Short mmCIF file of C-alpha atoms in Angstrom, two decimals:
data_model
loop_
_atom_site.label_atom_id
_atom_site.label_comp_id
_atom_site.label_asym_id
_atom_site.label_seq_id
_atom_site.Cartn_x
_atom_site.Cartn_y
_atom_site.Cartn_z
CA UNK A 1 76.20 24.29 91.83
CA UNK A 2 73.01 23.50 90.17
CA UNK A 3 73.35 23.93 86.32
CA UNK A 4 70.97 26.91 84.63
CA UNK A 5 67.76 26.44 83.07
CA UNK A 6 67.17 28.31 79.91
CA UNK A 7 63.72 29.26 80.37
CA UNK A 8 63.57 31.57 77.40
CA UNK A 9 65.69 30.77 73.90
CA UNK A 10 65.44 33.12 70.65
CA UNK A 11 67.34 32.54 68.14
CA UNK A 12 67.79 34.57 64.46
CA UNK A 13 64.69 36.31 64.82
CA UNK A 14 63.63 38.32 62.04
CA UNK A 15 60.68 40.55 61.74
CA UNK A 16 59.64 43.08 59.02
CA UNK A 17 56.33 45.21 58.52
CA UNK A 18 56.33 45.91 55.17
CA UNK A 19 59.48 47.05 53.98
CA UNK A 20 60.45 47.26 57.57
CA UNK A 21 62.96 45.24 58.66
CA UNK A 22 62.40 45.87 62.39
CA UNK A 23 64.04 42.65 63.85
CA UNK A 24 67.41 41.64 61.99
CA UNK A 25 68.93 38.62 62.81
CA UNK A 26 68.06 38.61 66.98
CA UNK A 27 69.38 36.11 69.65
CA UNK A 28 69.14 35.62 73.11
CA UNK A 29 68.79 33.33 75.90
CA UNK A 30 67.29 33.72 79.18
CA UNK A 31 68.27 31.84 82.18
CA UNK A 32 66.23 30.80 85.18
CA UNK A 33 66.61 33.92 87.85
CA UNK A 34 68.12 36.20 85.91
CA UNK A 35 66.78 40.04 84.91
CA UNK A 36 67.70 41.05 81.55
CA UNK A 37 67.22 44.27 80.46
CA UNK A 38 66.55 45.89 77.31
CA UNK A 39 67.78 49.40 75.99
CA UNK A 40 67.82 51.46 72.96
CA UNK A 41 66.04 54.14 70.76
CA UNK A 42 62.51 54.48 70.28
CA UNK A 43 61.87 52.34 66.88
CA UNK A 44 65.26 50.08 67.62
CA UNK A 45 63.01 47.32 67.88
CA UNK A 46 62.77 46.83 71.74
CA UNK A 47 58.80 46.49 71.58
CA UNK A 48 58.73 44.51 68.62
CA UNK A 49 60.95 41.74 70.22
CA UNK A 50 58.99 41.31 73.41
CA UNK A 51 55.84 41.31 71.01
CA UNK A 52 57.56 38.59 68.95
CA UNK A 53 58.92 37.08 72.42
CA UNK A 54 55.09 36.81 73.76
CA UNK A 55 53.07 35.68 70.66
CA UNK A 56 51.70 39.60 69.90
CA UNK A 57 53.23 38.71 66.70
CA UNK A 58 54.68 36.01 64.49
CA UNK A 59 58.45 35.85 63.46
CA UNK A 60 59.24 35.92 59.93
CA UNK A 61 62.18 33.92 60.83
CA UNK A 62 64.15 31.86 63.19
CA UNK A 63 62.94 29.94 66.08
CA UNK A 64 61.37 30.58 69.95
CA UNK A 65 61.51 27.70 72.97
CA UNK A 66 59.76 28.78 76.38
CA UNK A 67 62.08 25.49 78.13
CA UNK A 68 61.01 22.27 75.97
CA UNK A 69 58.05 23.92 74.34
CA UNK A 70 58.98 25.04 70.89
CA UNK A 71 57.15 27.75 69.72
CA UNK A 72 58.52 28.24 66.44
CA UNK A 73 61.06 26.56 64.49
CA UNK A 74 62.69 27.88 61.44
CA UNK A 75 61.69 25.73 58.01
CA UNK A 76 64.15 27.56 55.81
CA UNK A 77 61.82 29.27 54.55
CA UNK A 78 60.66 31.14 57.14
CA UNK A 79 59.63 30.86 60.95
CA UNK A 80 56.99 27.75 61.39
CA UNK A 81 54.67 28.25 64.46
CA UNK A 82 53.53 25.02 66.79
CA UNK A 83 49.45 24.45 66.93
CA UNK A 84 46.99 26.04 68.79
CA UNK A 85 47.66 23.60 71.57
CA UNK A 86 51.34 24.44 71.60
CA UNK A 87 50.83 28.22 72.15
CA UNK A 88 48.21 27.43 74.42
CA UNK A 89 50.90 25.95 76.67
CA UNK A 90 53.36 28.68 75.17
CA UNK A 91 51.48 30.97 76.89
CA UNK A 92 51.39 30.14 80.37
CA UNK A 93 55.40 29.94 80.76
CA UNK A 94 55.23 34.24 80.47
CA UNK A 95 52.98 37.28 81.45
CA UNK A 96 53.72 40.53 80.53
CA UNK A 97 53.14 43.81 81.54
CA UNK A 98 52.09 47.23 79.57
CA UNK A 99 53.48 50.26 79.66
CA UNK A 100 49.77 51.65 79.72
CA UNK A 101 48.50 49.24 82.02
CA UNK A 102 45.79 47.37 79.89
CA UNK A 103 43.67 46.94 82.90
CA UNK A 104 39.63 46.02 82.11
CA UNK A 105 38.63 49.23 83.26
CA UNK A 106 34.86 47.70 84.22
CA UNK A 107 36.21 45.39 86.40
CA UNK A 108 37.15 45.92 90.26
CA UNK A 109 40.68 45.42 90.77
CA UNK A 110 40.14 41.90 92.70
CA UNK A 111 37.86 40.97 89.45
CA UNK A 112 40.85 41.98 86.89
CA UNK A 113 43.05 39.42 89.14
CA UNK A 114 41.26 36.79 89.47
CA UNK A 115 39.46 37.13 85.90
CA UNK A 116 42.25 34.70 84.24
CA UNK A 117 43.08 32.03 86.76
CA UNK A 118 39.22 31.27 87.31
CA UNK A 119 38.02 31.35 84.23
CA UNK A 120 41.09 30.24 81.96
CA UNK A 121 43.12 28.21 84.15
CA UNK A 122 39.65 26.96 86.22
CA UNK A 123 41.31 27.68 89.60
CA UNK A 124 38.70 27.74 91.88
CA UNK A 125 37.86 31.43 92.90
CA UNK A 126 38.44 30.93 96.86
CA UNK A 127 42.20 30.23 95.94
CA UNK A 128 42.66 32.49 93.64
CA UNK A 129 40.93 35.39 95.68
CA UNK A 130 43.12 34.25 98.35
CA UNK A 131 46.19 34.81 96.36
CA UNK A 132 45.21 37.83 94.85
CA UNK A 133 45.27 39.35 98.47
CA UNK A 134 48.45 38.24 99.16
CA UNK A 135 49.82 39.61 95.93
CA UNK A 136 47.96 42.99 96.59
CA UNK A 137 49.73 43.39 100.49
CA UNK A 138 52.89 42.40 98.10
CA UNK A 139 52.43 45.39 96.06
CA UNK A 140 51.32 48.04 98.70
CA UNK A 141 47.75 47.72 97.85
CA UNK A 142 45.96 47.11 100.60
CA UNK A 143 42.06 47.63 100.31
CA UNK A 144 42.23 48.65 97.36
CA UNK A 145 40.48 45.38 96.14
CA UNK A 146 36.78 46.83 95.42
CA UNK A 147 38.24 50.25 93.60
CA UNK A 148 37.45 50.57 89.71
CA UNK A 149 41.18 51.51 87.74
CA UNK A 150 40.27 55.37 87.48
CA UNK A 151 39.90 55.54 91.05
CA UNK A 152 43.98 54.59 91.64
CA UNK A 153 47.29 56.77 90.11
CA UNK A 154 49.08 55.48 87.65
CA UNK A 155 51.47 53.90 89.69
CA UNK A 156 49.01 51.91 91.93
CA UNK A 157 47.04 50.86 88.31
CA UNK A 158 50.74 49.46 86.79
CA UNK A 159 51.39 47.44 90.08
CA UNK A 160 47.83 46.03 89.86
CA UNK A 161 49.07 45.01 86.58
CA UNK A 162 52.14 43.16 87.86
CA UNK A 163 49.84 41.67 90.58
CA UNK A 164 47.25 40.12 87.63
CA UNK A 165 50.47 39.02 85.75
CA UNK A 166 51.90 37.15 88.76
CA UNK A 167 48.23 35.28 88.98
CA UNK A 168 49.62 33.01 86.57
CA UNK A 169 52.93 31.92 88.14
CA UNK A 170 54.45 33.22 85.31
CA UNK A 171 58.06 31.03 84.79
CA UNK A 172 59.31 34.61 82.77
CA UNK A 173 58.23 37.92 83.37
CA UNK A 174 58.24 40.53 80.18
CA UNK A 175 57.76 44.22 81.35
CA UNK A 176 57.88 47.09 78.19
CA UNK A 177 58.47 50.35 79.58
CA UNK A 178 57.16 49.52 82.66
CA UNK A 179 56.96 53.07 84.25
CA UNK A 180 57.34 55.14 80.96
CA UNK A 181 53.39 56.18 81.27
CA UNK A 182 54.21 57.84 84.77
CA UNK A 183 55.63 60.60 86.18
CA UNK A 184 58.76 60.34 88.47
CA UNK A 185 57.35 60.02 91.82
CA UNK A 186 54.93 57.32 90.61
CA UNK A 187 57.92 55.76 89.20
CA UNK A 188 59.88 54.80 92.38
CA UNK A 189 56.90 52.55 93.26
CA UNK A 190 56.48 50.51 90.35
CA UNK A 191 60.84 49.85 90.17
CA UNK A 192 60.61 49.26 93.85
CA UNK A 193 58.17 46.34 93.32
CA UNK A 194 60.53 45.15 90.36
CA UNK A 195 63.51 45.55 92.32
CA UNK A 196 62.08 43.26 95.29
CA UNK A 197 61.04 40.76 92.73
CA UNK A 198 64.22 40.26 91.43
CA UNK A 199 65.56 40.07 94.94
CA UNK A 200 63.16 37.02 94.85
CA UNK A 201 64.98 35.54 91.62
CA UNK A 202 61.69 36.05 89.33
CA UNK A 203 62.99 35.94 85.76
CA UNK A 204 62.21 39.08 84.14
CA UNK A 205 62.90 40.72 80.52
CA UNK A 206 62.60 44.35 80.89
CA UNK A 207 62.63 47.29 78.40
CA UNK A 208 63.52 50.25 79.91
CA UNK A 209 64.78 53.71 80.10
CA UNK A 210 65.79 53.95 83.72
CA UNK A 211 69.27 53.58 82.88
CA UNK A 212 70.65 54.02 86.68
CA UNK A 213 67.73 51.07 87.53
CA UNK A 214 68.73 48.50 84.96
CA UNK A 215 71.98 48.75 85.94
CA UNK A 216 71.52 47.95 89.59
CA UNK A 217 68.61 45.37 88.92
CA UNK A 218 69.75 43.59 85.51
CA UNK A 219 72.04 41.09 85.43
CA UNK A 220 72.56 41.00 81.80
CA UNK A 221 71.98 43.82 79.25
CA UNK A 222 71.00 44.50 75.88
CA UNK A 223 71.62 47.49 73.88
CA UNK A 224 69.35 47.14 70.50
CA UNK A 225 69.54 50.06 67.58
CA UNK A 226 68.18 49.89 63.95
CA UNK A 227 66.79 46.05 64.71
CA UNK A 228 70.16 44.57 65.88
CA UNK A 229 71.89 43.41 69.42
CA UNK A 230 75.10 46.31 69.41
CA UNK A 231 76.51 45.63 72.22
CA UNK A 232 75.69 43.30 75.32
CA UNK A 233 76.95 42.17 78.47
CA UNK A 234 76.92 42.50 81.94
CA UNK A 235 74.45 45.24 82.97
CA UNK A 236 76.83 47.19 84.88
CA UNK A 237 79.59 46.83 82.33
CA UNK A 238 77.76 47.50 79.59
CA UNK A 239 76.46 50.95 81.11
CA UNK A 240 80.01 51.95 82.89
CA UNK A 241 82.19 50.91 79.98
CA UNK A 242 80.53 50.90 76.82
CA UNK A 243 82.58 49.08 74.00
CA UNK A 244 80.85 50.84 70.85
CA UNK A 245 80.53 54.19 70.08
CA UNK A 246 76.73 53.60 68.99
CA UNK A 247 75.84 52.46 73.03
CA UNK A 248 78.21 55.41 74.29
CA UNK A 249 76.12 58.18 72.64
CA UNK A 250 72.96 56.73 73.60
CA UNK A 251 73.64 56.51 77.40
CA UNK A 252 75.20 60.19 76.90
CA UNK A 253 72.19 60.87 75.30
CA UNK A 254 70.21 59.51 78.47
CA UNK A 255 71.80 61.46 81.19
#
């Protein structure tokens, strides 16, 4: 059997705004194919790690590899970032994916696809308008390419949002709260298209609150609270047979 490729590595992550410590003392690893999700209370630090994880913000400490690209190493003293070139490259190992979309909401949905590969990546526009309507069938979104975001729901505007993230053949795929801006029917959509991708073996890092979803789609599962890993593990395990008391009344909590 082929060995794994850590495509994502964090190690002793710390973060604080202010007096804040938000991140305390975080690690994980991320393998090639595998879905990792991410649960917890609001302000347990879930959005500040993918944040951290995809250069929204800087670590006060510890160090970040996307595969042999080191982000940021740790000095001693604190977290010491790479140069603009080595973010640059950072950068195109990961896209990510609101909760709120973050569509331009000017552009037509073909334009808000094809906006980054042409003009960052220089792919010519044929290819990548060919791609983009192979990733729109993908997604259920047929002829939709000419429509402005506040002509589709929610749920069509968050999978046009996975679509533009794919563009970039992505090696890791970061989602945070991925459906949390959408009502339930809207929902089934949006985890359907993230359920079929990890069919595929994309690499994703999801936070969520669809407890019954991470535990049929993760493979591996995080429970964060007051800035620290509780309790992890297989996803199933984790949410069947919780080991600490903290990730039992949480998922009690959730029902």
């Amino acid at each position: 059997m082929a060995e794994s490729k850590t495509l994502l590595d964090l190690k002793h992550a710390r973060k604080s705004f202010g007096d804040n410590e938000v991140l305390k003392d975080i690690s994980l690893t991320v393998e090639e194919g595998e879905v990792l999700a991410i649960i917890g209370p609001s302000g347990g630090g879930k959005s500040t790690l993918l944040r951290c994880c995809t250069l929204l913000e800087t670590l006060d400490g510890g160090t970040l590899s996307y595969g042999d690209c080191v982000v940021a190493s740790d000095s001693g003293s604190g977290a010491v970032y790479g140069g603009k070139d080595v973010l640059q490259r950072a950068r195109t190992h990961f896209g990510l994916v609101f909760q709120n979309f973050n569509l331009f909401p000017h552009y037509t949905v073909m334009k808000n696809l094809i906006d980054a590969p042409v003009t960052v990546q220089k792919v010519p526009k044929d290819q990548a308008v060919a791609k983009a309507y192979q990733l729109l069938e993908k997604m259920g979104l047929e002829g939709k390419q000419d429509m402005v975001p506040c002509e589709l729901s929610g749920g069509q505007q968050q999978r046009v949002a996975i679509a533009r993230a794919l563009m970039l053949d992505p090696a890791v795929l970061f989602f945070d709260e991925p459906t949390s801006a959408l009502d339930p029917e809207l929902t089934k959509g949006v985890l359907k298209v993230i359920r079929d991708l990890a069919e595929e073996h994309m690499t994703m890092v999801i936070v969520t609150h669809e407890m019954k979803f991470a535990r049929d789609v993760a493979d591996h599962l995080i429970f964060m609270d007051g800035g620290v890993i509780v309790e992890q593990g297989p996803a199933a395990e984790v949410i069947d047979n919780p080991q600490h008391e903290r990730t039992r009344a949480f998922l009690l909590s959730e029902e």
